[in-house]
Structures are given as structure tokens and as C-alpha cells.
Amino acid sequence: MTLDYFTRALLEAVLAGALAGLVGVLVVLRGRAFFTMSLTHATFPGAVLAAILGVSIPLGAAATAVALVLVATLIGRIPTQGSAVASGIMLTAGFAVGSFAETATHVPVDVGSFLTGTILATTTADLGLTAAVLVVAIAVLAVYGRHLLFASFDETGFRAAGLKPARAEAVSLALIAATVVAIMPALGAILAVGLIVAPAAAARRLVRSATTMLWVAPLIGIACAVAGLLVSRAWSVSAGGAITLIAAAVVGLAHLVPQRRTVVEAVPAPAAAGSVVAS
């Protein structure tokens, strides 16, 4: 059965919203919002180069994202620099490489679609990629979720439990990078970070448990993505812009809800180093 363009876009909104909300919990709890913004921008040159070479755009975006993450990691290990400086360099370098490639080759490239996305042009391959990354993210969090949350709240305790923070960090970064690449065709290099961060930020405000955030944030992400797409269709405005604005509005509304606690409760430490089942 062949799906029409809007049905594909609607399915992508559901999948992207769920994926962004789920992985966004790790972004928010680990304080990786600026890094994620830098990573979304790092996919831009890969998308441009892939379009110029006529190869898969997600593949090109993934390649440059991995390369720039490695560079940022090396810079971040320099004592006088740090992760914020490394992320800033990755952000600006990504845009610079993409802009240089587009102008140097003189090949016509729709740069705007890479920056703000084209969810209405979603293909079956895009749906497959987003669905695959969502399944992987669910599986990783089901198996390793307690460890990732524990490492986010208490790295010292994580080390004391005989666990390796570097492994948890690598898994988190891999999930974030995969999510950015998967939703880039729909939301672009600029707007993708809004759908990743906002639902998790709203969920953190609304619920008390970190594990509950893993359920609430994807639901908020789906609602924002679908609502933005419907607004886009009704008013003939940018779908990516509508989705991001609605996500930002949800965060604002969440802060109007009175809180009994101001901090999300930490997830209990794993019973043993070998326990890897998330609650």
C-alpha cells in the first residue's frame, strides 16, 4: 500500500516526536542541551556534501557528526578548554564547512531544507530510519536505562558502584547523535534541537520521577509534532517552525503548573554492577 505524502508526514511526526522525547530525557538530565544544539549543526555539512555527491543525506550527516564529535571530545579533554568550548567550536565549524562546500562546488543545493527540514517530503526510507532508531533507543533504555539515569544524577556514586562513566557517556552520545541524524530530514539542523529538548524539559517540570520522564516526554513530543504538523496544514506555514514553537509553548505552560518539588527524584542506584534492567 502506497501512503500519501501527508500520511507519511504524520507517521514521521509520531515517530520523531516519540524518539526526540525519549532521548531528550538523557539530554536534559545530563545537561547536554548545548552539545545537542552543536551536534544538530554538525550534521549540516554532511547533508550538504551528500546532496552534492548524490548519496544518502542521513549517511552524510552521520559521518560528519561522528567526525566533529570526535574532534569536540579531543578538544574537551584539554584542561584549559572544556566541553562548552568544544561544543561551540563544533557548532561554528559545522556551519562553516557546509557553507564553504556549498559555495565552492557551485552545485545548487536547497540549504533551507537542511536547516529547517521538510517533513511534508518524508519518504519511506526516512520513516524506516526514524523507526529503527526509535526501536534501538527503546531497547537500549530498557536494558541500560537505570545505569544511564544513575550516571546522570551521581557520577561519583556511579564510579563507586564499580561502573564506568565513560561507557554510559558513550551510549548517551551515540543515542543523541543517532536521534539528531534520524529527525534531521523532518526538522532540519536548526529546529531539531527544539523537539529533542523541550518535551523532556516540560516533563521534568511536571513529574517527580526520572523514570516517569521516559514515558511522559515521548508523549509530549508526539503531541507537539502532530499538533505542529496539523497547524502547518491548516495555516500553510512552516511545519518545522510550528512544531518547534508549540514545543516551546508547552515548556512555558509547564512552568505555570505549581510544583511540590523543584528537583526530579534521582533513580535508585542499580542493586549490583551486573544489574542492567531499567525500572
PDB file of C-alpha atoms in Angstrom:
ATOM      1  CA  MET A   1       0.000   0.000   0.000  1.00  0.00           C
ATOM      2  CA  THR A   2       1.326   3.411  -1.015  1.00  0.00           C
ATOM      3  CA  LEU A   3       0.912   6.163   1.569  1.00  0.00           C
ATOM      4  CA  ASP A   4       0.151   9.721   0.507  1.00  0.00           C
ATOM      5  CA  TYR A   5       2.564  12.487   1.452  1.00  0.00           C
ATOM      6  CA  PHE A   6       0.580  13.746   4.449  1.00  0.00           C
ATOM      7  CA  THR A   7       0.133  10.288   5.950  1.00  0.00           C
ATOM      8  CA  ARG A   8       3.893   9.749   5.711  1.00  0.00           C
ATOM      9  CA  ALA A   9       4.455  13.139   7.327  1.00  0.00           C
ATOM     10  CA  LEU A  10       2.011  12.280  10.123  1.00  0.00           C
ATOM     11  CA  LEU A  11       3.722   8.956  10.803  1.00  0.00           C
ATOM     12  CA  GLU A  12       7.091  10.708  10.833  1.00  0.00           C
ATOM     13  CA  ALA A  13       5.739  13.257  13.314  1.00  0.00           C
ATOM     14  CA  VAL A  14       4.659  10.454  15.661  1.00  0.00           C
ATOM     15  CA  LEU A  15       7.956   8.567  15.347  1.00  0.00           C
ATOM     16  CA  ALA A  16      10.156  11.668  15.549  1.00  0.00           C
ATOM     17  CA  GLY A  17       8.202  13.060  18.500  1.00  0.00           C
ATOM     18  CA  ALA A  18       8.500   9.811  20.421  1.00  0.00           C
ATOM     19  CA  LEU A  19      12.202   9.418  19.628  1.00  0.00           C
ATOM     20  CA  ALA A  20      13.093  13.038  20.392  1.00  0.00           C
ATOM     21  CA  GLY A  21      11.159  12.984  23.657  1.00  0.00           C
ATOM     22  CA  LEU A  22      12.700   9.718  24.811  1.00  0.00           C
ATOM     23  CA  VAL A  23      16.317  10.578  24.061  1.00  0.00           C
ATOM     24  CA  GLY A  24      15.708  14.160  25.161  1.00  0.00           C
ATOM     25  CA  VAL A  25      15.407  12.895  28.735  1.00  0.00           C
ATOM     26  CA  LEU A  26      19.092  11.959  28.625  1.00  0.00           C
ATOM     27  CA  VAL A  27      19.926  15.335  27.082  1.00  0.00           C
ATOM     28  CA  VAL A  28      18.137  17.268  29.821  1.00  0.00           C
ATOM     29  CA  LEU A  29      19.248  15.156  32.782  1.00  0.00           C
ATOM     30  CA  ARG A  30      22.874  15.109  31.648  1.00  0.00           C
ATOM     31  CA  GLY A  31      22.911  18.843  30.831  1.00  0.00           C
ATOM     32  CA  ARG A  32      23.645  18.214  27.158  1.00  0.00           C
ATOM     33  CA  ALA A  33      21.334  20.803  25.560  1.00  0.00           C
ATOM     34  CA  PHE A  34      24.155  22.979  24.195  1.00  0.00           C
ATOM     35  CA  PHE A  35      26.044  19.913  22.992  1.00  0.00           C
ATOM     36  CA  THR A  36      22.911  18.686  21.200  1.00  0.00           C
ATOM     37  CA  MET A  37      22.442  22.049  19.523  1.00  0.00           C
ATOM     38  CA  SER A  38      26.049  21.889  18.355  1.00  0.00           C
ATOM     39  CA  LEU A  39      25.534  18.341  17.115  1.00  0.00           C
ATOM     40  CA  THR A  40      22.467  19.280  15.088  1.00  0.00           C
ATOM     41  CA  HIS A  41      24.536  21.970  13.416  1.00  0.00           C
ATOM     42  CA  ALA A  42      27.362  19.488  12.834  1.00  0.00           C
ATOM     43  CA  THR A  43      25.061  17.427  10.607  1.00  0.00           C
ATOM     44  CA  PHE A  44      24.631  20.358   8.217  1.00  0.00           C
ATOM     45  CA  PRO A  45      27.920  19.995   6.282  1.00  0.00           C
ATOM     46  CA  GLY A  46      27.390  16.269   5.874  1.00  0.00           C
ATOM     47  CA  ALA A  47      23.922  16.844   4.442  1.00  0.00           C
ATOM     48  CA  VAL A  48      25.263  19.443   2.008  1.00  0.00           C
ATOM     49  CA  LEU A  49      28.157  17.232   0.893  1.00  0.00           C
ATOM     50  CA  ALA A  50      25.846  14.238   0.488  1.00  0.00           C
ATOM     51  CA  ALA A  51      23.487  16.281  -1.690  1.00  0.00           C
ATOM     52  CA  ILE A  52      26.415  17.459  -3.818  1.00  0.00           C
ATOM     53  CA  LEU A  53      27.742  13.909  -4.236  1.00  0.00           C
ATOM     54  CA  GLY A  54      24.296  12.412  -4.773  1.00  0.00           C
ATOM     55  CA  VAL A  55      24.496   9.974  -1.855  1.00  0.00           C
ATOM     56  CA  SER A  56      22.269   9.354   1.172  1.00  0.00           C
ATOM     57  CA  ILE A  57      21.791  12.580   3.147  1.00  0.00           C
ATOM     58  CA  PRO A  58      21.384  10.847   6.555  1.00  0.00           C
ATOM     59  CA  LEU A  59      24.574   8.902   5.860  1.00  0.00           C
ATOM     60  CA  GLY A  60      26.482  12.089   5.095  1.00  0.00           C
ATOM     61  CA  ALA A  61      25.031  13.805   8.159  1.00  0.00           C
ATOM     62  CA  ALA A  62      26.025  10.871  10.361  1.00  0.00           C
ATOM     63  CA  ALA A  63      29.587  10.819   9.016  1.00  0.00           C
ATOM     64  CA  THR A  64      30.288  14.483   9.719  1.00  0.00           C
ATOM     65  CA  ALA A  65      28.504  14.355  13.064  1.00  0.00           C
ATOM     66  CA  VAL A  66      30.740  11.490  14.216  1.00  0.00           C
ATOM     67  CA  ALA A  67      33.856  13.261  12.950  1.00  0.00           C
ATOM     68  CA  LEU A  68      33.033  16.540  14.679  1.00  0.00           C
ATOM     69  CA  VAL A  69      32.027  14.768  17.907  1.00  0.00           C
ATOM     70  CA  LEU A  70      35.448  13.104  17.982  1.00  0.00           C
ATOM     71  CA  VAL A  71      37.129  16.471  17.425  1.00  0.00           C
ATOM     72  CA  ALA A  72      34.997  18.070  20.149  1.00  0.00           C
ATOM     73  CA  THR A  73      35.819  15.222  22.541  1.00  0.00           C
ATOM     74  CA  LEU A  74      39.549  15.721  21.996  1.00  0.00           C
ATOM     75  CA  ILE A  75      39.225  19.488  22.496  1.00  0.00           C
ATOM     76  CA  GLY A  76      37.115  18.948  25.605  1.00  0.00           C
ATOM     77  CA  ARG A  77      39.911  16.925  27.198  1.00  0.00           C
ATOM     78  CA  ILE A  78      42.281  19.894  27.055  1.00  0.00           C
ATOM     79  CA  PRO A  79      42.333  21.235  30.645  1.00  0.00           C
ATOM     80  CA  THR A  80      42.183  24.882  29.568  1.00  0.00           C
ATOM     81  CA  GLN A  81      39.194  24.378  27.248  1.00  0.00           C
ATOM     82  CA  GLY A  82      36.298  22.185  28.396  1.00  0.00           C
ATOM     83  CA  SER A  83      33.105  20.803  26.880  1.00  0.00           C
ATOM     84  CA  ALA A  84      31.387  24.169  26.350  1.00  0.00           C
ATOM     85  CA  VAL A  85      34.281  25.489  24.261  1.00  0.00           C
ATOM     86  CA  ALA A  86      34.433  22.224  22.332  1.00  0.00           C
ATOM     87  CA  SER A  87      30.706  22.346  21.588  1.00  0.00           C
ATOM     88  CA  GLY A  88      30.976  25.952  20.415  1.00  0.00           C
ATOM     89  CA  ILE A  89      33.807  25.062  18.062  1.00  0.00           C
ATOM     90  CA  MET A  90      31.816  22.099  16.723  1.00  0.00           C
ATOM     91  CA  LEU A  91      28.785  24.342  16.110  1.00  0.00           C
ATOM     92  CA  THR A  92      30.620  27.026  14.163  1.00  0.00           C
ATOM     93  CA  ALA A  93      32.894  24.589  12.338  1.00  0.00           C
ATOM     94  CA  GLY A  94      29.883  22.606  11.124  1.00  0.00           C
ATOM     95  CA  PHE A  95      28.212  25.613   9.575  1.00  0.00           C
ATOM     96  CA  ALA A  96      31.487  26.865   8.127  1.00  0.00           C
ATOM     97  CA  VAL A  97      32.237  23.569   6.386  1.00  0.00           C
ATOM     98  CA  GLY A  98      28.712  23.322   4.994  1.00  0.00           C
ATOM     99  CA  SER A  99      28.705  26.904   3.731  1.00  0.00           C
ATOM    100  CA  PHE A 100      32.156  26.509   2.174  1.00  0.00           C
ATOM    101  CA  ALA A 101      31.223  23.262   0.424  1.00  0.00           C
ATOM    102  CA  GLU A 102      28.001  24.719  -0.984  1.00  0.00           C
ATOM    103  CA  THR A 103      29.688  27.822  -2.412  1.00  0.00           C
ATOM    104  CA  ALA A 104      32.933  26.163  -3.532  1.00  0.00           C
ATOM    105  CA  THR A 105      31.276  23.472  -5.659  1.00  0.00           C
ATOM    106  CA  HIS A 106      28.710  25.792  -7.288  1.00  0.00           C
ATOM    107  CA  VAL A 107      26.204  22.930  -7.198  1.00  0.00           C
ATOM    108  CA  PRO A 108      22.633  24.139  -6.498  1.00  0.00           C
ATOM    109  CA  VAL A 109      21.647  22.863  -3.050  1.00  0.00           C
ATOM    110  CA  ASP A 110      18.440  23.623  -1.150  1.00  0.00           C
ATOM    111  CA  VAL A 111      20.195  24.787   2.003  1.00  0.00           C
ATOM    112  CA  GLY A 112      16.942  25.905   3.589  1.00  0.00           C
ATOM    113  CA  SER A 113      15.590  22.341   3.670  1.00  0.00           C
ATOM    114  CA  PHE A 114      18.678  21.188   5.577  1.00  0.00           C
ATOM    115  CA  LEU A 115      18.320  23.982   8.129  1.00  0.00           C
ATOM    116  CA  THR A 116      14.580  23.817   8.850  1.00  0.00           C
ATOM    117  CA  GLY A 117      13.574  20.414   7.479  1.00  0.00           C
ATOM    118  CA  THR A 118      10.860  19.257   5.088  1.00  0.00           C
ATOM    119  CA  ILE A 119       8.605  16.864   6.983  1.00  0.00           C
ATOM    120  CA  LEU A 120       5.985  17.008   4.213  1.00  0.00           C
ATOM    121  CA  ALA A 121       8.583  15.474   1.881  1.00  0.00           C
ATOM    122  CA  THR A 122       9.117  12.465   4.167  1.00  0.00           C
ATOM    123  CA  THR A 123       9.981   9.296   2.272  1.00  0.00           C
ATOM    124  CA  THR A 124       9.519   5.660   3.176  1.00  0.00           C
ATOM    125  CA  ALA A 125      13.268   5.480   3.820  1.00  0.00           C
ATOM    126  CA  ASP A 126      13.001   8.385   6.277  1.00  0.00           C
ATOM    127  CA  LEU A 127      10.222   6.571   8.133  1.00  0.00           C
ATOM    128  CA  GLY A 128      12.285   3.399   8.247  1.00  0.00           C
ATOM    129  CA  LEU A 129      15.324   5.200   9.648  1.00  0.00           C
ATOM    130  CA  THR A 130      13.369   7.018  12.363  1.00  0.00           C
ATOM    131  CA  ALA A 131      11.518   3.846  13.339  1.00  0.00           C
ATOM    132  CA  ALA A 132      14.759   1.859  13.501  1.00  0.00           C
ATOM    133  CA  VAL A 133      16.488   4.421  15.723  1.00  0.00           C
ATOM    134  CA  LEU A 134      13.406   4.561  17.976  1.00  0.00           C
ATOM    135  CA  VAL A 135      13.444   0.771  18.399  1.00  0.00           C
ATOM    136  CA  VAL A 136      17.163   0.858  19.229  1.00  0.00           C
ATOM    137  CA  ALA A 137      16.653   3.684  21.736  1.00  0.00           C
ATOM    138  CA  ILE A 138      13.831   1.796  23.462  1.00  0.00           C
ATOM    139  CA  ALA A 139      15.933  -1.370  23.613  1.00  0.00           C
ATOM    140  CA  VAL A 140      18.998   0.437  24.991  1.00  0.00           C
ATOM    141  CA  LEU A 141      16.981   2.240  27.660  1.00  0.00           C
ATOM    142  CA  ALA A 142      15.167  -0.978  28.601  1.00  0.00           C
ATOM    143  CA  VAL A 143      18.472  -2.779  29.118  1.00  0.00           C
ATOM    144  CA  TYR A 144      20.781   0.016  30.249  1.00  0.00           C
ATOM    145  CA  GLY A 145      18.380   2.779  31.266  1.00  0.00           C
ATOM    146  CA  ARG A 146      18.888   2.564  35.044  1.00  0.00           C
ATOM    147  CA  HIS A 147      22.633   2.915  34.593  1.00  0.00           C
ATOM    148  CA  LEU A 148      22.297   5.902  32.272  1.00  0.00           C
ATOM    149  CA  LEU A 149      19.981   7.697  34.695  1.00  0.00           C
ATOM    150  CA  PHE A 150      22.177   6.828  37.674  1.00  0.00           C
ATOM    151  CA  ALA A 151      25.248   8.193  35.865  1.00  0.00           C
ATOM    152  CA  SER A 152      23.318  11.372  35.036  1.00  0.00           C
ATOM    153  CA  PHE A 153      22.477  12.086  38.672  1.00  0.00           C
ATOM    154  CA  ASP A 154      25.552  10.848  40.529  1.00  0.00           C
ATOM    155  CA  GLU A 155      28.734  10.154  38.570  1.00  0.00           C
ATOM    156  CA  THR A 156      30.772   9.760  41.769  1.00  0.00           C
ATOM    157  CA  GLY A 157      28.380   7.131  43.079  1.00  0.00           C
ATOM    158  CA  PHE A 158      28.361   5.506  39.661  1.00  0.00           C
ATOM    159  CA  ARG A 159      32.140   5.100  39.865  1.00  0.00           C
ATOM    160  CA  ALA A 160      31.916   3.864  43.454  1.00  0.00           C
ATOM    161  CA  ALA A 161      29.496   1.148  42.328  1.00  0.00           C
ATOM    162  CA  GLY A 162      32.228  -0.215  40.065  1.00  0.00           C
ATOM    163  CA  LEU A 163      30.625   1.083  36.884  1.00  0.00           C
ATOM    164  CA  LYS A 164      32.281   3.030  34.074  1.00  0.00           C
ATOM    165  CA  PRO A 165      31.001   6.585  33.438  1.00  0.00           C
ATOM    166  CA  ALA A 166      32.812   6.655  30.085  1.00  0.00           C
ATOM    167  CA  ARG A 167      30.672   3.792  28.820  1.00  0.00           C
ATOM    168  CA  ALA A 168      27.449   5.475  29.948  1.00  0.00           C
ATOM    169  CA  GLU A 169      28.587   8.723  28.324  1.00  0.00           C
ATOM    170  CA  ALA A 170      29.404   6.939  25.062  1.00  0.00           C
ATOM    171  CA  VAL A 171      25.991   5.244  24.971  1.00  0.00           C
ATOM    172  CA  SER A 172      24.227   8.562  25.672  1.00  0.00           C
ATOM    173  CA  LEU A 173      26.184  10.406  22.982  1.00  0.00           C
ATOM    174  CA  ALA A 174      25.525   7.630  20.467  1.00  0.00           C
ATOM    175  CA  LEU A 175      21.771   7.792  21.113  1.00  0.00           C
ATOM    176  CA  ILE A 176      21.767  11.588  20.853  1.00  0.00           C
ATOM    177  CA  ALA A 177      23.750  11.528  17.597  1.00  0.00           C
ATOM    178  CA  ALA A 178      21.513   8.845  16.073  1.00  0.00           C
ATOM    179  CA  THR A 179      18.410  10.816  17.039  1.00  0.00           C
ATOM    180  CA  VAL A 180      19.742  14.023  15.505  1.00  0.00           C
ATOM    181  CA  VAL A 181      20.536  12.260  12.230  1.00  0.00           C
ATOM    182  CA  ALA A 182      17.173  10.460  12.120  1.00  0.00           C
ATOM    183  CA  ILE A 183      14.978  13.534  12.603  1.00  0.00           C
ATOM    184  CA  MET A 184      17.106  15.972  10.594  1.00  0.00           C
ATOM    185  CA  PRO A 185      15.207  15.392   7.291  1.00  0.00           C
ATOM    186  CA  ALA A 186      11.964  16.343   9.044  1.00  0.00           C
ATOM    187  CA  LEU A 187      13.108  19.266  11.210  1.00  0.00           C
ATOM    188  CA  GLY A 188      16.489  20.302   9.861  1.00  0.00           C
ATOM    189  CA  ALA A 189      19.774  21.193  11.519  1.00  0.00           C
ATOM    190  CA  ILE A 190      18.383  24.167  13.445  1.00  0.00           C
ATOM    191  CA  LEU A 191      14.910  23.180  14.615  1.00  0.00           C
ATOM    192  CA  ALA A 192      15.601  19.547  15.585  1.00  0.00           C
ATOM    193  CA  VAL A 193      17.077  20.528  18.946  1.00  0.00           C
ATOM    194  CA  GLY A 194      13.763  22.142  19.963  1.00  0.00           C
ATOM    195  CA  LEU A 195      11.855  18.858  19.701  1.00  0.00           C
ATOM    196  CA  ILE A 196      14.641  16.994  21.494  1.00  0.00           C
ATOM    197  CA  VAL A 197      14.982  19.325  24.486  1.00  0.00           C
ATOM    198  CA  ALA A 198      11.536  20.889  25.005  1.00  0.00           C
ATOM    199  CA  PRO A 199       9.383  17.776  25.704  1.00  0.00           C
ATOM    200  CA  ALA A 200      11.904  16.446  28.225  1.00  0.00           C
ATOM    201  CA  ALA A 201      12.220  19.868  29.865  1.00  0.00           C
ATOM    202  CA  ALA A 202       8.434  20.050  30.202  1.00  0.00           C
ATOM    203  CA  ALA A 203       8.256  16.502  31.562  1.00  0.00           C
ATOM    204  CA  ARG A 204      10.935  17.300  34.127  1.00  0.00           C
ATOM    205  CA  ARG A 205       8.769  20.137  35.367  1.00  0.00           C
ATOM    206  CA  LEU A 206       5.599  18.041  35.514  1.00  0.00           C
ATOM    207  CA  VAL A 207       6.725  14.752  37.074  1.00  0.00           C
ATOM    208  CA  ARG A 208       8.830  13.781  40.084  1.00  0.00           C
ATOM    209  CA  SER A 209      10.480  10.608  38.828  1.00  0.00           C
ATOM    210  CA  ALA A 210      13.258  10.343  36.260  1.00  0.00           C
ATOM    211  CA  THR A 211      11.876   7.039  35.016  1.00  0.00           C
ATOM    212  CA  THR A 212       8.407   8.584  34.637  1.00  0.00           C
ATOM    213  CA  MET A 213      10.018  11.210  32.401  1.00  0.00           C
ATOM    214  CA  LEU A 214      10.876   8.411  29.985  1.00  0.00           C
ATOM    215  CA  TRP A 215       7.134   7.827  29.500  1.00  0.00           C
ATOM    216  CA  VAL A 216       5.845  11.403  29.660  1.00  0.00           C
ATOM    217  CA  ALA A 217       8.441  13.119  27.434  1.00  0.00           C
ATOM    218  CA  PRO A 218       7.752  10.944  24.340  1.00  0.00           C
ATOM    219  CA  LEU A 219       4.011  11.571  24.703  1.00  0.00           C
ATOM    220  CA  ILE A 220       4.626  15.322  24.848  1.00  0.00           C
ATOM    221  CA  GLY A 221       6.966  15.035  21.860  1.00  0.00           C
ATOM    222  CA  ILE A 222       4.338  13.206  19.808  1.00  0.00           C
ATOM    223  CA  ALA A 223       1.654  15.744  20.747  1.00  0.00           C
ATOM    224  CA  CYS A 224       3.876  18.695  19.789  1.00  0.00           C
ATOM    225  CA  ALA A 225       4.952  17.171  16.468  1.00  0.00           C
ATOM    226  CA  VAL A 226       1.460  16.150  15.403  1.00  0.00           C
ATOM    227  CA  ALA A 227      -0.078  19.458  16.520  1.00  0.00           C
ATOM    228  CA  GLY A 228       2.601  21.416  14.658  1.00  0.00           C
ATOM    229  CA  LEU A 229       2.021  19.414  11.505  1.00  0.00           C
ATOM    230  CA  LEU A 230      -1.750  19.991  11.666  1.00  0.00           C
ATOM    231  CA  VAL A 231      -1.240  23.716  12.279  1.00  0.00           C
ATOM    232  CA  SER A 232       1.107  23.809   9.308  1.00  0.00           C
ATOM    233  CA  ARG A 233      -1.511  22.208   7.077  1.00  0.00           C
ATOM    234  CA  ALA A 234      -4.346  24.426   8.301  1.00  0.00           C
ATOM    235  CA  TRP A 235      -2.485  27.734   8.085  1.00  0.00           C
ATOM    236  CA  SER A 236       0.021  26.959   5.306  1.00  0.00           C
ATOM    237  CA  VAL A 237       3.029  27.758   7.496  1.00  0.00           C
ATOM    238  CA  SER A 238       6.366  26.014   8.089  1.00  0.00           C
ATOM    239  CA  ALA A 239       5.805  22.638   9.725  1.00  0.00           C
ATOM    240  CA  GLY A 240       9.192  22.662  11.429  1.00  0.00           C
ATOM    241  CA  GLY A 241       8.624  26.140  12.768  1.00  0.00           C
ATOM    242  CA  ALA A 242       5.129  25.287  14.023  1.00  0.00           C
ATOM    243  CA  ILE A 243       6.363  22.135  15.768  1.00  0.00           C
ATOM    244  CA  THR A 244       9.195  23.977  17.483  1.00  0.00           C
ATOM    245  CA  LEU A 245       7.006  26.894  18.579  1.00  0.00           C
ATOM    246  CA  ILE A 246       4.405  24.546  20.045  1.00  0.00           C
ATOM    247  CA  ALA A 247       7.126  22.611  21.887  1.00  0.00           C
ATOM    248  CA  ALA A 248       8.483  25.864  23.323  1.00  0.00           C
ATOM    249  CA  ALA A 249       4.964  26.918  24.356  1.00  0.00           C
ATOM    250  CA  VAL A 250       4.465  23.602  26.162  1.00  0.00           C
ATOM    251  CA  VAL A 251       7.600  24.237  28.207  1.00  0.00           C
ATOM    252  CA  GLY A 252       6.272  27.669  29.114  1.00  0.00           C
ATOM    253  CA  LEU A 253       2.904  26.238  30.146  1.00  0.00           C
ATOM    254  CA  ALA A 254       4.605  23.531  32.190  1.00  0.00           C
ATOM    255  CA  HIS A 255       6.308  26.222  34.260  1.00  0.00           C
ATOM    256  CA  LEU A 256       2.885  27.630  35.172  1.00  0.00           C
ATOM    257  CA  VAL A 257       1.974  24.373  36.914  1.00  0.00           C
ATOM    258  CA  PRO A 258       2.674  24.553  40.692  1.00  0.00           C
ATOM    259  CA  GLN A 259       5.339  22.111  41.826  1.00  0.00           C
ATOM    260  CA  ARG A 260       5.515  20.176  45.039  1.00  0.00           C
ATOM    261  CA  ARG A 261       9.181  19.546  44.374  1.00  0.00           C
ATOM    262  CA  THR A 262      11.646  21.549  42.321  1.00  0.00           C
ATOM    263  CA  VAL A 263      14.006  18.696  41.522  1.00  0.00           C
ATOM    264  CA  VAL A 264      13.280  15.412  39.792  1.00  0.00           C
ATOM    265  CA  GLU A 265      13.911  12.475  42.070  1.00  0.00           C
ATOM    266  CA  ALA A 266      17.049  10.530  41.245  1.00  0.00           C
ATOM    267  CA  VAL A 267      16.689   6.993  40.041  1.00  0.00           C
ATOM    268  CA  PRO A 268      17.773   4.429  42.660  1.00  0.00           C
ATOM    269  CA  ALA A 269      21.254   3.012  42.115  1.00  0.00           C
ATOM    270  CA  PRO A 270      21.421  -0.425  40.497  1.00  0.00           C
ATOM    271  CA  ALA A 271      21.451  -3.208  43.082  1.00  0.00           C
ATOM    272  CA  ALA A 272      24.704  -4.511  41.632  1.00  0.00           C
ATOM    273  CA  ALA A 273      27.124  -3.715  38.853  1.00  0.00           C
ATOM    274  CA  GLY A 274      25.677  -6.537  36.820  1.00  0.00           C
ATOM    275  CA  SER A 275      22.092  -5.340  37.104  1.00  0.00           C
ATOM    276  CA  VAL A 276      21.136  -3.568  33.909  1.00  0.00           C
ATOM    277  CA  VAL A 277      17.354  -3.658  33.829  1.00  0.00           C
ATOM    278  CA  ALA A 278      15.634  -0.270  33.920  1.00  0.00           C
ATOM    279  CA  SER A 279      12.676   0.165  36.192  1.00  0.00           C
TER     280      SER A 279
END
